[in-house]
mmCIF file of C-alpha atoms and ligand atoms in Angstrom:
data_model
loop_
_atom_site.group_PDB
_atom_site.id
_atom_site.type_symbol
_atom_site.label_atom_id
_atom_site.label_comp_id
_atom_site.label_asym_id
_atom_site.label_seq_id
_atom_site.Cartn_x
_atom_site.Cartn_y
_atom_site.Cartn_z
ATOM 1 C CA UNK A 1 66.903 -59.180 -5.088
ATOM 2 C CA UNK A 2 69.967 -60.374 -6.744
ATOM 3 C CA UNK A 3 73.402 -60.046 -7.800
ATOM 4 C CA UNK A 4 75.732 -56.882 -6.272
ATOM 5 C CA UNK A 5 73.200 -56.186 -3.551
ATOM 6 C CA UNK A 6 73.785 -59.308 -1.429
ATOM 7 C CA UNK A 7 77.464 -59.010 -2.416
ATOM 8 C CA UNK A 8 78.793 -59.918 0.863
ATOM 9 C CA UNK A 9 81.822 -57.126 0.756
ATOM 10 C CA UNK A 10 79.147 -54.604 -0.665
ATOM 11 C CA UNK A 11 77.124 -55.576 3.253
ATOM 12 C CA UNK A 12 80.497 -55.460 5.257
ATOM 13 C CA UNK A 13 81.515 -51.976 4.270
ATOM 14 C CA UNK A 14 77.620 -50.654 4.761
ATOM 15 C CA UNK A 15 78.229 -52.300 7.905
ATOM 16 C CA UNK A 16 81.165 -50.249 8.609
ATOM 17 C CA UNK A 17 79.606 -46.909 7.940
ATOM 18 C CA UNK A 18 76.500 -48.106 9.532
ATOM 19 C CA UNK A 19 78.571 -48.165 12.946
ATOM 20 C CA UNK A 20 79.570 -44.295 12.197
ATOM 21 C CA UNK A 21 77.426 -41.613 14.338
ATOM 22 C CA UNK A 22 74.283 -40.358 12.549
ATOM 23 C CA UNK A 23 74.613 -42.801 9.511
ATOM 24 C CA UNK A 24 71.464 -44.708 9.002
ATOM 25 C CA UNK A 25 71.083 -47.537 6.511
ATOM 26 C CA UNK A 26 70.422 -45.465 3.301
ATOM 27 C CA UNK A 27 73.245 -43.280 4.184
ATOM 28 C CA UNK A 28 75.592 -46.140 4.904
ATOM 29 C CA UNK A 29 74.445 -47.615 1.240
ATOM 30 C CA UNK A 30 75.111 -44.362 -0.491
ATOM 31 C CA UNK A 31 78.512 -43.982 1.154
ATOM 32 C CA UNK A 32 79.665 -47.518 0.265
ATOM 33 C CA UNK A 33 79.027 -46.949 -3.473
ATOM 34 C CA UNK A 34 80.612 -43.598 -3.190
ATOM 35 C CA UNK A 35 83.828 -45.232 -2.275
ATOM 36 C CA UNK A 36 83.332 -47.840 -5.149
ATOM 37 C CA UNK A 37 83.565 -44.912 -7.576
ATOM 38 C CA UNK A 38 86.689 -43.062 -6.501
ATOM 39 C CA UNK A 39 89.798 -44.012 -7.402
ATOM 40 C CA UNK A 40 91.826 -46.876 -5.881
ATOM 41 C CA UNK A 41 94.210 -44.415 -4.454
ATOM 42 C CA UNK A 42 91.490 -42.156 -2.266
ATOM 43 C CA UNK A 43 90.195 -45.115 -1.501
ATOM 44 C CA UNK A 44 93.263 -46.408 0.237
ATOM 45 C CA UNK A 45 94.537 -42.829 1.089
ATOM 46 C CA UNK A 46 91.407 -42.864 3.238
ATOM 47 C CA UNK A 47 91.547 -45.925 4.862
ATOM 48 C CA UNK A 48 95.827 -45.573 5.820
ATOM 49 C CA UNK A 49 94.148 -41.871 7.036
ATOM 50 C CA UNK A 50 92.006 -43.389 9.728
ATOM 51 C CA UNK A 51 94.379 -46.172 10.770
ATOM 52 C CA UNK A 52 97.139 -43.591 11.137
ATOM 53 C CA UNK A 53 95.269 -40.891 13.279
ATOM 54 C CA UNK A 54 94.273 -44.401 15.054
ATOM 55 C CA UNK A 55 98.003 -45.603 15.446
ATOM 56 C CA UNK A 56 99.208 -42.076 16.281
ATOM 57 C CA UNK A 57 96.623 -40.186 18.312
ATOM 58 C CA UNK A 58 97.375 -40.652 22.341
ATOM 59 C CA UNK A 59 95.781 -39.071 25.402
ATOM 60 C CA UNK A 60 97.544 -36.394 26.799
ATOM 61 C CA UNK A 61 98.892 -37.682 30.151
ATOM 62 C CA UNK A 62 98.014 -34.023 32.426
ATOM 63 C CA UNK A 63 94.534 -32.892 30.794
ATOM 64 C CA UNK A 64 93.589 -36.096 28.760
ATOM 65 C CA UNK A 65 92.712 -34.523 25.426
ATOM 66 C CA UNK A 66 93.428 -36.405 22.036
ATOM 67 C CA UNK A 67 97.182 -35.903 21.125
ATOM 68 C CA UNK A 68 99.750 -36.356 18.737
ATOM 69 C CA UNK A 69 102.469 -35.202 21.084
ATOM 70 C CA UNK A 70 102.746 -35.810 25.060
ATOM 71 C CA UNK A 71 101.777 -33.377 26.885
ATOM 72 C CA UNK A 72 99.795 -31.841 24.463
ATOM 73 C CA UNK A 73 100.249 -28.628 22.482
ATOM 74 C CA UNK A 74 98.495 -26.642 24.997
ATOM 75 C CA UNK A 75 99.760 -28.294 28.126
ATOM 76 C CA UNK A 76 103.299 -27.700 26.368
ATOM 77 C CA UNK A 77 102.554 -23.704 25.353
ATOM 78 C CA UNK A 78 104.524 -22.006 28.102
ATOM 79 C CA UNK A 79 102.379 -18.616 27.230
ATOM 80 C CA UNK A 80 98.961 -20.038 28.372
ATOM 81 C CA UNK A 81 97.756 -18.987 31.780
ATOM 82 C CA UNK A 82 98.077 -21.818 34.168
ATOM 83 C CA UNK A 83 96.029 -20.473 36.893
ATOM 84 C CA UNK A 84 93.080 -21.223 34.974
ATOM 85 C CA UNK A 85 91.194 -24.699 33.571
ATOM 86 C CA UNK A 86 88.271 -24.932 31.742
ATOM 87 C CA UNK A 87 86.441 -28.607 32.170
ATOM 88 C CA UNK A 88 84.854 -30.152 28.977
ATOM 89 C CA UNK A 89 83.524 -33.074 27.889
ATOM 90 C CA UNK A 90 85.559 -33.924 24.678
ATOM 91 C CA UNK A 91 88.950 -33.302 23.124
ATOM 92 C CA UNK A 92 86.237 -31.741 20.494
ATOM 93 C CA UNK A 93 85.316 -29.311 22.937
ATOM 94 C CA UNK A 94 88.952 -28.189 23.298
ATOM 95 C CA UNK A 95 88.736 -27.604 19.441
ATOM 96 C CA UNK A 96 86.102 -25.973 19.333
ATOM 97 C CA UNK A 97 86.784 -22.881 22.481
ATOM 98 C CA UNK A 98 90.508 -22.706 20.113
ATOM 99 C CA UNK A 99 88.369 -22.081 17.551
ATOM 100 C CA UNK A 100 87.454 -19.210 19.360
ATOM 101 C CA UNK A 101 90.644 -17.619 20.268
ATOM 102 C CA UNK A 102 89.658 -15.770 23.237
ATOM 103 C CA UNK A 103 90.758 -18.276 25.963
ATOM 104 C CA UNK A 104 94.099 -18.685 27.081
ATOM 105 C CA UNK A 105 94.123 -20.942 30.017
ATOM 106 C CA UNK A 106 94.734 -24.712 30.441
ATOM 107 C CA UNK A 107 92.224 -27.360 29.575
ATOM 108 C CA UNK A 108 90.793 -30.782 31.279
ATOM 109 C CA UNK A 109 88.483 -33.558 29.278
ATOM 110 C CA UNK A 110 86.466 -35.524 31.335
ATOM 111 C CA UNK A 111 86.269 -37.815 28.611
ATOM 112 C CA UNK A 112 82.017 -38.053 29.221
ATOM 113 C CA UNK A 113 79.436 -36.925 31.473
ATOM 114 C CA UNK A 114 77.521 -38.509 34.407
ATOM 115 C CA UNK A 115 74.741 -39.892 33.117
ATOM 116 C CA UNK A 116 73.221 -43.217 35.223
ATOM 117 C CA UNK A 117 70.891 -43.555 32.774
ATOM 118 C CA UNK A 118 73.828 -44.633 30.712
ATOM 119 C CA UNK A 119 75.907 -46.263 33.149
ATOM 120 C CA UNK A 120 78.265 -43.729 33.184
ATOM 121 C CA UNK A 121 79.671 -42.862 36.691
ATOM 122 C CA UNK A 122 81.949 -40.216 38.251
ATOM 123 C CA UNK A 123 84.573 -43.012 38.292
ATOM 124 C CA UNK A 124 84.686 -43.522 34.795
ATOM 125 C CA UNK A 125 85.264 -39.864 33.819
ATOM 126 C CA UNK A 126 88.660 -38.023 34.276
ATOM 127 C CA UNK A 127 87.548 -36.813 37.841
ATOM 128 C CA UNK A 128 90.349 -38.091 39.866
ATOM 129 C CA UNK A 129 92.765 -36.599 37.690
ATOM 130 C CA UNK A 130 90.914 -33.260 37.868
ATOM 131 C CA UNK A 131 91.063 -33.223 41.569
ATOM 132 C CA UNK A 132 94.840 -34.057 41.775
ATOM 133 C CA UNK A 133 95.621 -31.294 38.953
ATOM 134 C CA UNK A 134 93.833 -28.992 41.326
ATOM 135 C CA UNK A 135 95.243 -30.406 44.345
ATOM 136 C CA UNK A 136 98.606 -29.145 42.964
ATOM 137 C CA UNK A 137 97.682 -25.389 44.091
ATOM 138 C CA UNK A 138 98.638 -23.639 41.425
ATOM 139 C CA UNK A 139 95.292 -23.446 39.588
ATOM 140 C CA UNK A 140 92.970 -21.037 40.767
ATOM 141 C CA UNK A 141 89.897 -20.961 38.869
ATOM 142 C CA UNK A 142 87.980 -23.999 37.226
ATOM 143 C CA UNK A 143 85.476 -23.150 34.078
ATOM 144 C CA UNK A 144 83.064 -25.783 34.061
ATOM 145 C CA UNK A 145 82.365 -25.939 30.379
ATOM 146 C CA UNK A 146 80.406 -28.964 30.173
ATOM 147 C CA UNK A 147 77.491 -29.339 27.998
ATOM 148 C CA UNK A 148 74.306 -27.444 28.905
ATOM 149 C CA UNK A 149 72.296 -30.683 28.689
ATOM 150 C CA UNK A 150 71.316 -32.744 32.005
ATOM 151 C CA UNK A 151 74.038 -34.729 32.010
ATOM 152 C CA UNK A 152 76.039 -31.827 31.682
ATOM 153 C CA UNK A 153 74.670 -30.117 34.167
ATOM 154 C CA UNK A 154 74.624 -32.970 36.877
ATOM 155 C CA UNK A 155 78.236 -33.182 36.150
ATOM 156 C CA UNK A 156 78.678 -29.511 36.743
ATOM 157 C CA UNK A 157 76.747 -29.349 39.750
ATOM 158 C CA UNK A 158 79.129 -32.851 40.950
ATOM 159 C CA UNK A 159 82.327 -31.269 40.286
ATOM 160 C CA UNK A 160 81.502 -28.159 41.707
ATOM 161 C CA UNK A 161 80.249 -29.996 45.592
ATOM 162 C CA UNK A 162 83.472 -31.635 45.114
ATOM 163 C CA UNK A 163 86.391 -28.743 43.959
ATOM 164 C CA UNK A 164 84.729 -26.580 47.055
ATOM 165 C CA UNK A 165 87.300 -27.838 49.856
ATOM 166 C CA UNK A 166 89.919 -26.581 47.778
ATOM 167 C CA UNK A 167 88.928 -23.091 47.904
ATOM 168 C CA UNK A 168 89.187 -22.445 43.939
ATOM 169 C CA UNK A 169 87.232 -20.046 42.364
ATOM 170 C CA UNK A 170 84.558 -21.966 40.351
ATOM 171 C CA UNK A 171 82.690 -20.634 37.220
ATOM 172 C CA UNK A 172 80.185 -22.017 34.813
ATOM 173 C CA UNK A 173 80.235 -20.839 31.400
ATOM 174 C CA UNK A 174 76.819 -18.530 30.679
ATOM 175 C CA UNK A 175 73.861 -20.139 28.416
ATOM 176 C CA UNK A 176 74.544 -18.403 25.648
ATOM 177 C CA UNK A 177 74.259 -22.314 24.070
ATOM 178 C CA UNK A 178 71.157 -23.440 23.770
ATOM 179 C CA UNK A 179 69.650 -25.702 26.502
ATOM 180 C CA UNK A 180 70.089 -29.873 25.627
ATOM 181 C CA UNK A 181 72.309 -28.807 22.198
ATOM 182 C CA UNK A 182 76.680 -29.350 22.704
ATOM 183 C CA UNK A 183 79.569 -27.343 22.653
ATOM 184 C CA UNK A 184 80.845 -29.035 19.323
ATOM 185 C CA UNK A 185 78.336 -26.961 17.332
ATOM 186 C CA UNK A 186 77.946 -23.748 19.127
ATOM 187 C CA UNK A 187 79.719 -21.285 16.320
ATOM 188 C CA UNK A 188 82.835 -19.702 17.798
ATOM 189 C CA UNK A 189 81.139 -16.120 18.939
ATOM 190 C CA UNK A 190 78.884 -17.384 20.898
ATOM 191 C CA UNK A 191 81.251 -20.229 22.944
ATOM 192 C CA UNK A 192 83.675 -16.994 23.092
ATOM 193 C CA UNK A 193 80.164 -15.089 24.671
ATOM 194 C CA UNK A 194 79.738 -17.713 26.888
ATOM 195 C CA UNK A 195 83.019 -17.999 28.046
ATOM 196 C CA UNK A 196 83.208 -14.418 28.765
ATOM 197 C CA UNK A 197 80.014 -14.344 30.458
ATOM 198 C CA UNK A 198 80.635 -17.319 32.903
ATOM 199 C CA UNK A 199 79.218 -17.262 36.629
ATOM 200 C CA UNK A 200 80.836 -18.334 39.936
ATOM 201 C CA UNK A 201 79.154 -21.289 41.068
ATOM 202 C CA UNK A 202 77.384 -22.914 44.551
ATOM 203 C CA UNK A 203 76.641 -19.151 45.719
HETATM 204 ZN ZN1 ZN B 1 97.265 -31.619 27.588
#
């Protein structure tokens, strides 16, 4: 092999969409000459894109999803119900039960799951915060919406032992997802289903 192939910016931006989720080599190849044949513009319109939404996107400081404003919009959105806070993994999460339309309540992103396998601990998730939020008193129910994978469901079953002292009601949205697959694709009937069918938990 010769020539453009062992070009060495040609391997750097495979590279780069090699790092991207679900992007194997061949994919990461195809993708690099894609941007090689649009035009100078897109090509720089889409790189200022990600290095904007980079610059600009913040956590939100009370429920810690990804934010162009502090608080967010629907910490801000004096018309939500504030009683209530549904626990996900991922500011994706959030995006997808909007996508939905039927909940109205406050949100809170863990920002991961437990998963030792992984080395991820209850310390480096938004736990603490969770408890304090709840600590507050004025929330009264917590909708565990994490995945319905293990490490989903360990986290569930953790959050649960621990929001018990504080006498909150504490519901786990119904499988309507299927076992090991995410919120992120579950269309938006079936998260509003299993929203709407959620059970009280430790009983
Ligand atoms: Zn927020």
């Amino acid at each position: 092999m010769s020539g453009m192939f062992h070009a060495p910016v040609m391997q750097e931006l495979m590279e780069q969409f090699g790092k991207l989720p679900g992007i194997g080599p061949k994919t990461a190849q195809r993708l690099a000459f894609y941007v090689l044949s649009l035009p100078k513009n897109d090509v720089r319109a889409f790189a200022d894109a990600m290095v904007k939404a980079k610059d600009t996107m913040t956590y939100c400081p009370i429920c810690f999803s990804l934010t162009d404003v502090t608080p967010c919009q629907v910490c801000r959105d004096e018309s939500r119900q504030r009683q209530v806070v549904c626990v996900v993994e991922e500011t994706t999460d959030v995006f997808s039960i909007e996508r939905a339309r039927d909940y109205r309540g406050l949100y809170h992103v863990l920002q991961g799951s437990i998963s030792p396998m992984e080395g991820r601990q209850p310390e480096d998730l938004r736990i603490k915060e969770l408890m304090a939020r709840v600590a507050e008193g004025e929330i009264k129910e917590v909708i565990i919406a994490t995945n319905p994978d293990v490490e989903g469901e360990t986290t569930a079953l953790y959050l649960a032992k621990l929001l018990k002292p504080f006498g909150v009601k504490v519901t786990r949205i119904a499988h309507g997802i299927p076992v090991g697959s995410n919120l992120e694709h579950a269309d938006a009937a079936t998260l509003a289903q299993a929203l709407e069918g959620r059970r009280e938990m430790g009983e």
